[in-house]
PDB file of N, CA and C in Angstrom:
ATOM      1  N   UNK A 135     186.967 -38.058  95.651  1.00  0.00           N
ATOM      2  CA  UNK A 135     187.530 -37.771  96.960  1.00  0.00           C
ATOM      3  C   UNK A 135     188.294 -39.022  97.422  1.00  0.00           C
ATOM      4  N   UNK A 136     189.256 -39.075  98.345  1.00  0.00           N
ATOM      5  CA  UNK A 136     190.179 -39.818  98.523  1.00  0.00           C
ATOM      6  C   UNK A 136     190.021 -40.509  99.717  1.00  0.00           C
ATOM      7  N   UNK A 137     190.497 -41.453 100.296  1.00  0.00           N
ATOM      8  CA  UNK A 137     190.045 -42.303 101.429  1.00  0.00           C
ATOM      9  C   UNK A 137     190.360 -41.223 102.903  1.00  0.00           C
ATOM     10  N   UNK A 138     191.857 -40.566 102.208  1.00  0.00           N
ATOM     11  CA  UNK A 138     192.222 -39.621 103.701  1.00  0.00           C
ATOM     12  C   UNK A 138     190.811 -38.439 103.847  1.00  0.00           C
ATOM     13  N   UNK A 139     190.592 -38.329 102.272  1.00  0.00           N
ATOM     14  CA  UNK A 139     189.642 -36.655 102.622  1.00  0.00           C
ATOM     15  C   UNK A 139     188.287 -37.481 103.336  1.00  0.00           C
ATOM     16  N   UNK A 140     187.440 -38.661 102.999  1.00  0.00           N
ATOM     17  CA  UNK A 140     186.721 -38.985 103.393  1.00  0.00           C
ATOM     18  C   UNK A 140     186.611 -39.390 105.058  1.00  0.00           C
ATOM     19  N   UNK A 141     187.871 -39.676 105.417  1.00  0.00           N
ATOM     20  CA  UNK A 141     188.181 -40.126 106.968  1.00  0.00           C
ATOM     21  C   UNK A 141     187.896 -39.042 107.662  1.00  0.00           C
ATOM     22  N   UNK A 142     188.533 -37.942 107.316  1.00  0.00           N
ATOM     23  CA  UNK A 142     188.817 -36.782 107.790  1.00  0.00           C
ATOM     24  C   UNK A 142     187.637 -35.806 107.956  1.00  0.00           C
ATOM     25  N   UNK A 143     186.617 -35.656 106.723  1.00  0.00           N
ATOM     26  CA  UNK A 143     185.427 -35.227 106.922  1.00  0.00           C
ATOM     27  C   UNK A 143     184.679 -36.111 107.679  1.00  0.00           C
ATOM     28  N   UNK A 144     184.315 -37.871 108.281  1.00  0.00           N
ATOM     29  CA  UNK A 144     183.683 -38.499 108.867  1.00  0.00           C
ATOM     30  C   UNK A 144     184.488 -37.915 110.766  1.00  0.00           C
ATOM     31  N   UNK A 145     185.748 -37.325 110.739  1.00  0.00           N
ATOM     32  CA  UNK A 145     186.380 -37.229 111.765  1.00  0.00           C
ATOM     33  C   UNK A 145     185.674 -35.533 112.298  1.00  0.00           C
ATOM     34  N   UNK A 146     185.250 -34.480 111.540  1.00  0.00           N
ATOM     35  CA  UNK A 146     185.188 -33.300 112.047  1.00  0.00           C
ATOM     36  C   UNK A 146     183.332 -33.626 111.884  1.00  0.00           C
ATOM     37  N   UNK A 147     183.021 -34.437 110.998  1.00  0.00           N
ATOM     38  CA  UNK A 147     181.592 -34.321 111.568  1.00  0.00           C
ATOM     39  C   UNK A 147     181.055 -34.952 112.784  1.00  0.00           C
ATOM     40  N   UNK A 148     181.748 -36.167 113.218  1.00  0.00           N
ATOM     41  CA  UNK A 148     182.156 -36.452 114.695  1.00  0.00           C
ATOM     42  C   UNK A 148     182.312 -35.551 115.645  1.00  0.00           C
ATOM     43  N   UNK A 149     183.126 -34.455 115.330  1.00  0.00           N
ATOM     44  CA  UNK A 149     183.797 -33.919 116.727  1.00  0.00           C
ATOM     45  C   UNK A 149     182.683 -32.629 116.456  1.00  0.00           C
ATOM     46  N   UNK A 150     182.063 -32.376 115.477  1.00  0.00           N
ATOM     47  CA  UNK A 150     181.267 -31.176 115.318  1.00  0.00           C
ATOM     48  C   UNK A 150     179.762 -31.030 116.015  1.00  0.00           C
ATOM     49  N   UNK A 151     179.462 -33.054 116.368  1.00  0.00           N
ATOM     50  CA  UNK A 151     178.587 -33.308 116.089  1.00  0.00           C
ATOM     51  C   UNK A 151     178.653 -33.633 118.101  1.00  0.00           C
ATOM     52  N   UNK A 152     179.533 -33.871 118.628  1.00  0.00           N
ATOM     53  CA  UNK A 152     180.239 -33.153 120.088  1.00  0.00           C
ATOM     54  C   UNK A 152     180.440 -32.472 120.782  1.00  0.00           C
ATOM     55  N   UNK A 153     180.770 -31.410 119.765  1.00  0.00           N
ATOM     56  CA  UNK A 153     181.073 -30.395 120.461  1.00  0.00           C
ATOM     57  C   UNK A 153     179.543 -29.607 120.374  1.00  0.00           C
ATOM     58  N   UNK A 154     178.700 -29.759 119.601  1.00  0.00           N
ATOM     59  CA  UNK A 154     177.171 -29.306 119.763  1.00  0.00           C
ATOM     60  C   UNK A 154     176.787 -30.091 120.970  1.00  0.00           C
ATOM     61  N   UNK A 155     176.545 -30.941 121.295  1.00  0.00           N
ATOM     62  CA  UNK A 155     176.489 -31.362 122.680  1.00  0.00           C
ATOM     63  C   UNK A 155     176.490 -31.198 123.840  1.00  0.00           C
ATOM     64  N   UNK A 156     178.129 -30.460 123.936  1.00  0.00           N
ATOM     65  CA  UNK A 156     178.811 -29.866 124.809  1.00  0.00           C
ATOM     66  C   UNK A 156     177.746 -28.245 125.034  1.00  0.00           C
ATOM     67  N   UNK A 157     177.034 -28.502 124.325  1.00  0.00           N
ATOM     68  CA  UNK A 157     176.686 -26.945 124.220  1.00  0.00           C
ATOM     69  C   UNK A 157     177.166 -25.568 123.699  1.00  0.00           C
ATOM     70  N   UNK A 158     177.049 -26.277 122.551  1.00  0.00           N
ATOM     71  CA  UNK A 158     178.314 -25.720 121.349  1.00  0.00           C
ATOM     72  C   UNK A 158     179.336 -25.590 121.552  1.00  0.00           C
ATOM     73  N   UNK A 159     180.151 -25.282 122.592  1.00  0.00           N
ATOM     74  CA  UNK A 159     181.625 -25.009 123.205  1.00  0.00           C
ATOM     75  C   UNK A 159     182.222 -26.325 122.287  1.00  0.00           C
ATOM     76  N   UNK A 160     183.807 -25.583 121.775  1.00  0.00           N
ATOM     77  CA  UNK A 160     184.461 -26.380 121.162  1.00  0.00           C
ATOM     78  C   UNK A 160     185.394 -27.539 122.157  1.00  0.00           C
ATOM     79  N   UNK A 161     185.211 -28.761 121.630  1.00  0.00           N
ATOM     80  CA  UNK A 161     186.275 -29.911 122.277  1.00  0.00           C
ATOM     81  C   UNK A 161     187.915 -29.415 122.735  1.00  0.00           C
ATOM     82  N   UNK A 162     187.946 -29.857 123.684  1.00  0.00           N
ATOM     83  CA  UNK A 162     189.720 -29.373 124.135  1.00  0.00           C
ATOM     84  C   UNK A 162     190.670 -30.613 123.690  1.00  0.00           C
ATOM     85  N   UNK A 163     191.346 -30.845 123.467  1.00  0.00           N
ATOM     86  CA  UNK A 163     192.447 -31.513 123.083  1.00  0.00           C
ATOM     87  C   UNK A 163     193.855 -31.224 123.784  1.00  0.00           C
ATOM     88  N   UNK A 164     194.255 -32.503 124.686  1.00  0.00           N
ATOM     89  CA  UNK A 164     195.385 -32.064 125.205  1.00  0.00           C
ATOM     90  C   UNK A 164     195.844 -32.478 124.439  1.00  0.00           C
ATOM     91  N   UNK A 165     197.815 -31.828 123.853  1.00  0.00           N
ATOM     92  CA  UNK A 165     198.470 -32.636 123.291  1.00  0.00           C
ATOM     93  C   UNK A 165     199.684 -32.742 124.024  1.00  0.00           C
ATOM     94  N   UNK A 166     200.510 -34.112 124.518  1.00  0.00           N
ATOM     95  CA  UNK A 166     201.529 -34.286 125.526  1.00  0.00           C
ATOM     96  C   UNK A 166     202.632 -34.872 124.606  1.00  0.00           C
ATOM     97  N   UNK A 167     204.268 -34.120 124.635  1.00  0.00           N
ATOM     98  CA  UNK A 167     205.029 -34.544 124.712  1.00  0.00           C
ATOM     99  C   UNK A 167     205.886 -34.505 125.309  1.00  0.00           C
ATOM    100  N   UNK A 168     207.109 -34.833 125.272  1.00  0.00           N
ATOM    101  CA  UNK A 168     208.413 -34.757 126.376  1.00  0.00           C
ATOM    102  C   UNK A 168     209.482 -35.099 125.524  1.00  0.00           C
ATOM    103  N   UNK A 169     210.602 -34.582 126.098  1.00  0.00           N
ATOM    104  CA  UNK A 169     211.798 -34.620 125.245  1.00  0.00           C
ATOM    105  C   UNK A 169     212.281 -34.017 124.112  1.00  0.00           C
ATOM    106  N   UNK A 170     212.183 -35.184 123.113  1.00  0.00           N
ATOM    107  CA  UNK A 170     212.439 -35.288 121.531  1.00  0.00           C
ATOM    108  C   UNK A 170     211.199 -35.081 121.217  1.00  0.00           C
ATOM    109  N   UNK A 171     210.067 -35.350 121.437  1.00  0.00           N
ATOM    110  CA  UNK A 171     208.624 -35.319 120.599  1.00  0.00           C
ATOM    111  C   UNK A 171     208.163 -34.223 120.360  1.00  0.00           C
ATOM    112  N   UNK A 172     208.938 -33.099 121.240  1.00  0.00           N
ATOM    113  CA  UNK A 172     208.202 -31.636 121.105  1.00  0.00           C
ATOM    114  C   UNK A 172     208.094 -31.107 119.563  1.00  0.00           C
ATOM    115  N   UNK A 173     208.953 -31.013 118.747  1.00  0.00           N
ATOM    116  CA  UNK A 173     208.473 -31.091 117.406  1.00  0.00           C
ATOM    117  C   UNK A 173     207.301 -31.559 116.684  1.00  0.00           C
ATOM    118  N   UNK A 174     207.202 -32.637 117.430  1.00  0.00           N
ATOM    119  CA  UNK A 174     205.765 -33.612 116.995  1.00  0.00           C
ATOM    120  C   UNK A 174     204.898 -33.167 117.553  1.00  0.00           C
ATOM    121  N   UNK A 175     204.806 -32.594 118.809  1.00  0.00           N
ATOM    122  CA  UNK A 175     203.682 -32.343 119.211  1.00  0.00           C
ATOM    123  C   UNK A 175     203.252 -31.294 119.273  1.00  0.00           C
ATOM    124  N   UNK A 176     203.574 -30.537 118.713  1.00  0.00           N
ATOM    125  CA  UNK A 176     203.460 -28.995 117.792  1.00  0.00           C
ATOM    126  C   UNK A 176     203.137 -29.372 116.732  1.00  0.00           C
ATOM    127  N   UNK A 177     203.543 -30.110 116.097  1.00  0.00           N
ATOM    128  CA  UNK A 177     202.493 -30.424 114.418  1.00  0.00           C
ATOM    129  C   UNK A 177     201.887 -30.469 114.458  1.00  0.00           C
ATOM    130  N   UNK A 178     201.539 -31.915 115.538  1.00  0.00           N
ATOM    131  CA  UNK A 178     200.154 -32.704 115.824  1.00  0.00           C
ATOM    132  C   UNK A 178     199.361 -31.339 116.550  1.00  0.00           C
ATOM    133  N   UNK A 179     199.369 -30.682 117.030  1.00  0.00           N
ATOM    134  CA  UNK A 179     198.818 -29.751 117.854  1.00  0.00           C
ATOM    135  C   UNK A 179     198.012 -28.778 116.667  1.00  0.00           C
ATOM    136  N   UNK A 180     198.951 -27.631 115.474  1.00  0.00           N
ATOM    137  CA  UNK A 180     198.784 -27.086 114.620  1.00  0.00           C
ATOM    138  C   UNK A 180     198.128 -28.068 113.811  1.00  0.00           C
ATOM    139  N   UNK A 181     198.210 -29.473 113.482  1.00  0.00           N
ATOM    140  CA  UNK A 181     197.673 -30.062 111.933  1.00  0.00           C
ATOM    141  C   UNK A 181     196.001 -30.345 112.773  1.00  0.00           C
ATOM    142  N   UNK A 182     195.208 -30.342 113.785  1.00  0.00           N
ATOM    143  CA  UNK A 182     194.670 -30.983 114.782  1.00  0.00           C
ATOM    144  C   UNK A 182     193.671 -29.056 114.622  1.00  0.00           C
ATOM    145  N   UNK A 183     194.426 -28.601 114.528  1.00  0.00           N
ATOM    146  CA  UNK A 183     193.803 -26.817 114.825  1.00  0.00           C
ATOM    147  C   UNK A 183     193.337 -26.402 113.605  1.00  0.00           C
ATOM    148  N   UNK A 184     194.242 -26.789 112.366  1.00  0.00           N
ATOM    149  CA  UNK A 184     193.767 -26.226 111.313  1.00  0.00           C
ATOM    150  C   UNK A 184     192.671 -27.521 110.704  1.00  0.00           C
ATOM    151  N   UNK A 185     192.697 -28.624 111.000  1.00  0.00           N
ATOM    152  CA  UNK A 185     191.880 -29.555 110.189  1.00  0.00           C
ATOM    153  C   UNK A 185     190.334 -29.418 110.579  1.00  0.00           C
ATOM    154  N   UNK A 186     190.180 -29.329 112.135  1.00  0.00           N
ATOM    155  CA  UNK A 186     188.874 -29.364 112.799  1.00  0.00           C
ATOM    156  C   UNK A 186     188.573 -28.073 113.349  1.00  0.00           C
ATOM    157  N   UNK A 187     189.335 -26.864 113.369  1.00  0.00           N
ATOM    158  CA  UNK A 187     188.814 -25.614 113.606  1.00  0.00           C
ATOM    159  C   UNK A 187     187.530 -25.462 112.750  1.00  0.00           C
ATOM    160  N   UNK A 188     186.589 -24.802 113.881  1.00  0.00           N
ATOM    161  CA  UNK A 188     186.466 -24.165 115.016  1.00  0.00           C
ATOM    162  C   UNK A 188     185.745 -25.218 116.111  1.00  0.00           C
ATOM    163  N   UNK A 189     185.397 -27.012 115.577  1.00  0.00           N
ATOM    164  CA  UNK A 189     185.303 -27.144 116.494  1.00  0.00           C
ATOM    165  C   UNK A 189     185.937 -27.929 117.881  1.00  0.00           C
ATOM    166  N   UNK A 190     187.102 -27.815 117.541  1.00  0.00           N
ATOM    167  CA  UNK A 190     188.353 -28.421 118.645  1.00  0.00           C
ATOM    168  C   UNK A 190     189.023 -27.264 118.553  1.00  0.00           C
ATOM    169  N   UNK A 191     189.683 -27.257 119.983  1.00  0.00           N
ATOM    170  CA  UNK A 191     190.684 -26.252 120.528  1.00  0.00           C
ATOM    171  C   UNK A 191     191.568 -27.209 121.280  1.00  0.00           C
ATOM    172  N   UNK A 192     192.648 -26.731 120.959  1.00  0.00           N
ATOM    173  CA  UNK A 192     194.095 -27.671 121.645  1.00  0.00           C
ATOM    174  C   UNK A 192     194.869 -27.028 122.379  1.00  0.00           C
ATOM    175  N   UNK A 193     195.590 -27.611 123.468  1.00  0.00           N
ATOM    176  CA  UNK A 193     196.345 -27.342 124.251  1.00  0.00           C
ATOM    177  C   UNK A 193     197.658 -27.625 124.133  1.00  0.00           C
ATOM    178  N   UNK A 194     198.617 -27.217 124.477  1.00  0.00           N
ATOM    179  CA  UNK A 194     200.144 -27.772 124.044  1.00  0.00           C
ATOM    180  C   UNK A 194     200.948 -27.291 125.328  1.00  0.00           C
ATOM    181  N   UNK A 195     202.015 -27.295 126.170  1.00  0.00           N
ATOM    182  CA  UNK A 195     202.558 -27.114 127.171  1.00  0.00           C
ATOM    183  C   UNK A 195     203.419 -25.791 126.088  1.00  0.00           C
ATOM    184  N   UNK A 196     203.862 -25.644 125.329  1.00  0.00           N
ATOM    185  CA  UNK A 196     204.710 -24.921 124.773  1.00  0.00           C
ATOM    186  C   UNK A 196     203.876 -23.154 124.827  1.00  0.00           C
ATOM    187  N   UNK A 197     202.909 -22.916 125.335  1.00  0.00           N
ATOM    188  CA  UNK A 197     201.398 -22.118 125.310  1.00  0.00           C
ATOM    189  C   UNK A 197     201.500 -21.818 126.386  1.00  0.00           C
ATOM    190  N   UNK A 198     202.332 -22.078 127.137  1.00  0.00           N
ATOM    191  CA  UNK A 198     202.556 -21.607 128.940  1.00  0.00           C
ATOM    192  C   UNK A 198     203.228 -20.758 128.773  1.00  0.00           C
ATOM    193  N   UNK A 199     202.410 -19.203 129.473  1.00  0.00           N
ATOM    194  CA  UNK A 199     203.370 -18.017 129.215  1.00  0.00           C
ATOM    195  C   UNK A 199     204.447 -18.119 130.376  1.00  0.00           C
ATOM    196  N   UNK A 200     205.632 -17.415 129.515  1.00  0.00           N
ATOM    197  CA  UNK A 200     206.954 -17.321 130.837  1.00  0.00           C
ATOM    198  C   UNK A 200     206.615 -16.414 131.939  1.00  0.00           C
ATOM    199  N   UNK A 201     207.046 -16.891 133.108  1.00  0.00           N
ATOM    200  CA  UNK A 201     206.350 -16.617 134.637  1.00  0.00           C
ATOM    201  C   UNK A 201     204.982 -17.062 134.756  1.00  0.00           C
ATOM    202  N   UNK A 202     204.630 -17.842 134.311  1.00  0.00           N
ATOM    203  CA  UNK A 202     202.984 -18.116 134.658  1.00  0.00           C
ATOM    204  C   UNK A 202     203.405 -19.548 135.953  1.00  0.00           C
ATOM    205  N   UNK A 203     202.281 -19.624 136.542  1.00  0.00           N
ATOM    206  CA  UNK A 203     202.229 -21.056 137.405  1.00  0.00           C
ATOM    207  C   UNK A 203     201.950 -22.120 136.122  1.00  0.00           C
ATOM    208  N   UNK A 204     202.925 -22.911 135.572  1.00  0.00           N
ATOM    209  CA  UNK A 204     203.388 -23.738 134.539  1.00  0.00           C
ATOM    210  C   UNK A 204     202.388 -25.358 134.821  1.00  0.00           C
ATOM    211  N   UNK A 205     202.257 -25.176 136.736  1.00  0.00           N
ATOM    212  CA  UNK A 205     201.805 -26.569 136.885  1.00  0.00           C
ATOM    213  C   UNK A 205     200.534 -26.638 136.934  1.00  0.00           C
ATOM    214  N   UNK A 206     199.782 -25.241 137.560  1.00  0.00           N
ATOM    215  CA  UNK A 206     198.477 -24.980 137.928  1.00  0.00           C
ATOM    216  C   UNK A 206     198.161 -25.005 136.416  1.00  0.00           C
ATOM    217  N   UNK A 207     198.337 -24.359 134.787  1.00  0.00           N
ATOM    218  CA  UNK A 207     197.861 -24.332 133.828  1.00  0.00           C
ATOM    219  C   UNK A 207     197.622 -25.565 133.733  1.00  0.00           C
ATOM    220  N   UNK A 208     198.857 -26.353 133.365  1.00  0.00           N
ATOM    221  CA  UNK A 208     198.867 -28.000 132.815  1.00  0.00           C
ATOM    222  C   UNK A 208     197.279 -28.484 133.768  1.00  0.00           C
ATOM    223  N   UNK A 209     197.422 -28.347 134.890  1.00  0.00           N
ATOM    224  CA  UNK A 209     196.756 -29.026 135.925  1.00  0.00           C
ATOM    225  C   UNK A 209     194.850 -28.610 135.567  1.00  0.00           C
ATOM    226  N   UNK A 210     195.138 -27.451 134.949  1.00  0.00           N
ATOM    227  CA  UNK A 210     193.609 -26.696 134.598  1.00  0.00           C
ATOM    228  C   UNK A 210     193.211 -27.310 133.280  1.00  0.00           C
ATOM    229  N   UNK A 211     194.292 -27.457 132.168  1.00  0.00           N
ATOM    230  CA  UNK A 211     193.886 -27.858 131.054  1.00  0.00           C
ATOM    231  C   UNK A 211     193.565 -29.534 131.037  1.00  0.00           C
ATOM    232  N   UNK A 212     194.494 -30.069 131.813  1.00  0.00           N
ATOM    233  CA  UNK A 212     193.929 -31.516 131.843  1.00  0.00           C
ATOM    234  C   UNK A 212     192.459 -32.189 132.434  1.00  0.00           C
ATOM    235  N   UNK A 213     192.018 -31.010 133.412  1.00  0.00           N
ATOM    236  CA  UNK A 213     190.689 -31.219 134.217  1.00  0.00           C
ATOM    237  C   UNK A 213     189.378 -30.927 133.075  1.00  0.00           C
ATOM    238  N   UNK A 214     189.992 -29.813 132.088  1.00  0.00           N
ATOM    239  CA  UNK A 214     189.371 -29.823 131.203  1.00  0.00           C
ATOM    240  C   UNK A 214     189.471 -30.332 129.691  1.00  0.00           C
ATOM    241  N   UNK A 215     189.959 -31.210 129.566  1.00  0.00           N
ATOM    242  CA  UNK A 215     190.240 -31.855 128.775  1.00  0.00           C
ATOM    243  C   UNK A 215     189.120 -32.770 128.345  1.00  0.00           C
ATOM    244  N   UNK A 216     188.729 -33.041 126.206  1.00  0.00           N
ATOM    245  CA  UNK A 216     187.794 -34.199 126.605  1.00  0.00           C
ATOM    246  C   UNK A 216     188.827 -35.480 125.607  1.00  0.00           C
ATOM    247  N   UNK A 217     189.858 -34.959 125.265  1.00  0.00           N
ATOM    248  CA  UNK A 217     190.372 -35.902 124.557  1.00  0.00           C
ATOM    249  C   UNK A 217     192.034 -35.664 124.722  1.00  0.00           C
ATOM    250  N   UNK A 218     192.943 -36.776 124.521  1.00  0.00           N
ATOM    251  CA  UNK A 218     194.464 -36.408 124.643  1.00  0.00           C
ATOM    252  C   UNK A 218     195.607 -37.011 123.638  1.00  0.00           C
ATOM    253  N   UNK A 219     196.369 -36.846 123.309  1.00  0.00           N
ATOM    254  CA  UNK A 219     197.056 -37.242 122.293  1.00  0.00           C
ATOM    255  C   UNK A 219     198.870 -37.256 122.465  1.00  0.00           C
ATOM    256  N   UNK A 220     198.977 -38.393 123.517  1.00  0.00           N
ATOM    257  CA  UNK A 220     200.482 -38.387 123.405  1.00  0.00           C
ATOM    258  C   UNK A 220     201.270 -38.966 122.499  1.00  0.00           C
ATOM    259  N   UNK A 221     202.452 -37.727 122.450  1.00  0.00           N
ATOM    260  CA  UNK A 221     203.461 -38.205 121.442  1.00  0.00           C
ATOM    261  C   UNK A 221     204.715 -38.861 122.224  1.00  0.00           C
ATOM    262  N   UNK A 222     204.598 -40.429 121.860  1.00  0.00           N
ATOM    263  CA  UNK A 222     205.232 -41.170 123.064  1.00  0.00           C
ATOM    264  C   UNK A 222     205.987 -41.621 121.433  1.00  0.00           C
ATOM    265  N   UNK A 223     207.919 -41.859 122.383  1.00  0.00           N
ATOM    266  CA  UNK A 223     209.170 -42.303 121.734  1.00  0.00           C
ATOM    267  C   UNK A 223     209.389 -43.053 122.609  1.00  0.00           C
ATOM    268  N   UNK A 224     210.502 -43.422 121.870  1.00  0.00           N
ATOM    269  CA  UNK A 224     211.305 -44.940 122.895  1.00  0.00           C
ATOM    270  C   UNK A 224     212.001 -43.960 123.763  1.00  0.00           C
ATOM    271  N   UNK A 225     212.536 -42.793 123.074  1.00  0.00           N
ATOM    272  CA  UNK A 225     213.194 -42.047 124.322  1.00  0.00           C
ATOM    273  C   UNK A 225     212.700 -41.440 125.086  1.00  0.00           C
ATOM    274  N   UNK A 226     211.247 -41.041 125.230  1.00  0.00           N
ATOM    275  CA  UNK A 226     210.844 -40.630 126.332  1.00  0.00           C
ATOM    276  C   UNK A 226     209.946 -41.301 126.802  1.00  0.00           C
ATOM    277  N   UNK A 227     209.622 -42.542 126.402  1.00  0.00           N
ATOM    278  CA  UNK A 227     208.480 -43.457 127.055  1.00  0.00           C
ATOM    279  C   UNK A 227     208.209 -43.705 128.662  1.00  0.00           C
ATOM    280  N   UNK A 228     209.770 -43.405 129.330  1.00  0.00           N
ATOM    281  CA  UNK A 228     209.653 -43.619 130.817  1.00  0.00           C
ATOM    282  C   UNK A 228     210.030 -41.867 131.741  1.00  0.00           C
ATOM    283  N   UNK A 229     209.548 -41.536 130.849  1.00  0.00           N
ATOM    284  CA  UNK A 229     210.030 -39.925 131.401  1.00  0.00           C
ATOM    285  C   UNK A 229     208.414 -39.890 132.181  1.00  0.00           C
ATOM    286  N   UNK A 230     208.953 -39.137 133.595  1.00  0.00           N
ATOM    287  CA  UNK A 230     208.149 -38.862 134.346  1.00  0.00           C
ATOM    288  C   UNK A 230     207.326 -37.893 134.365  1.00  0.00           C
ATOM    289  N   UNK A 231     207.292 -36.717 133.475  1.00  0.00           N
ATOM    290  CA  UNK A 231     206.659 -35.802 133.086  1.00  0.00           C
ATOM    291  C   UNK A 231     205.443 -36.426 131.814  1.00  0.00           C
ATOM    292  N   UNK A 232     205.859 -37.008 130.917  1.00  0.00           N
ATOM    293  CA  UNK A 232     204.934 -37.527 130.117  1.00  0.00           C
ATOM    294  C   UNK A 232     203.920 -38.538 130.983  1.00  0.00           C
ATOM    295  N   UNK A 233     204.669 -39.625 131.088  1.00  0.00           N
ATOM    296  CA  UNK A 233     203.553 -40.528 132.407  1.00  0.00           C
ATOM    297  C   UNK A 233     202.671 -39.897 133.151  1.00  0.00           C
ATOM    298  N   UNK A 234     202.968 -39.101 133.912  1.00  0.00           N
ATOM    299  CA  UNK A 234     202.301 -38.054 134.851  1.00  0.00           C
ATOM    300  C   UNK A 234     200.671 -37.473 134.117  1.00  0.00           C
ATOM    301  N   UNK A 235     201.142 -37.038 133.168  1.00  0.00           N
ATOM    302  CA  UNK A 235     199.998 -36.661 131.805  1.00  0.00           C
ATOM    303  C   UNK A 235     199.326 -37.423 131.202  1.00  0.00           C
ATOM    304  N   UNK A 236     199.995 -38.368 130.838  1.00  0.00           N
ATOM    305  CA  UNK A 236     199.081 -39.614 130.429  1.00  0.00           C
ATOM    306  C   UNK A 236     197.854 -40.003 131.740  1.00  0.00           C
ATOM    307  N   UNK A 237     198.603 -40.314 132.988  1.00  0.00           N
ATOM    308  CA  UNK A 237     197.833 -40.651 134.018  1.00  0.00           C
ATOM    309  C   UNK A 237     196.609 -39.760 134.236  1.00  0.00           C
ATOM    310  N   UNK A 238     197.123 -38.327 133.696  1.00  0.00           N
ATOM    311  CA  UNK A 238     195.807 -37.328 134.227  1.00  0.00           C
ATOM    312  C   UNK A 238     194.799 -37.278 133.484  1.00  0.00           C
ATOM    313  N   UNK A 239     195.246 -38.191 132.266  1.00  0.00           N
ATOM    314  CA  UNK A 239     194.194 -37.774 130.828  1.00  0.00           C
ATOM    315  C   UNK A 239     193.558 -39.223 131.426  1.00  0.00           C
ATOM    316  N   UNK A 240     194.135 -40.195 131.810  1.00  0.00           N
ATOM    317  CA  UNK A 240     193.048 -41.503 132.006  1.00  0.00           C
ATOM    318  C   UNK A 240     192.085 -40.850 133.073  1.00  0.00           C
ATOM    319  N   UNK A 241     192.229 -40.544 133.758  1.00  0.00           N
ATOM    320  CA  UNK A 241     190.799 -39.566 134.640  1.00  0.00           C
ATOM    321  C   UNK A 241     189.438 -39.950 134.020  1.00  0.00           C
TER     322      UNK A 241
END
């Protein structure tokens, strides 16, 4: 086995070993990007779902149905959030929508 497969199994027996904790309920994972990163943060979102399913569940802004209250979701998923993962660029590092998210995940 390889150093990544070994990381990776020490990483879901971690979060497995958490989310039993939680009272079996699986870990939420926000994932935040802005701009250019949205690509990335759809990978990271999908590679994050398929590696540690079933016991992390992730969030992505792209998952906001059209006509929904867009701010009240964001605003629900971050309260419940136990972990976050921004995909920060030089080009969107000062974008006010990413910051904003970051700030809610330091909570």
């Amino acid at each position: 086995m390889n150093q990544s497969s070994t990381d990776t199994l020490r990483w879901y027996s971690y979060l497995s070993d958490l989310s039993e904790r939680r009272w079996g309920t699986a870990l939420k994972v926000f994932v935040s990007w802005s701009k250019n990163s949205r690509g990335v943060g759809k990978a990271v979102s999908d590679a994050v779902r398929e590696i540690f399913d079933p016991v992390v569940d992730t969030f992505i802004s792209q998952e906001i149905l059209a006509g929904s209250r867009g701010l009240d979701t964001i605003d629900g998923e971050l309260n419940d959030t136990d972990f976050g993962i921004i995909c920060l660029t030089r080009a969107n590092q000062t974008e006010q929508w990413i910051n904003y998210e970051a700030g809610a995940l330091s909570r």
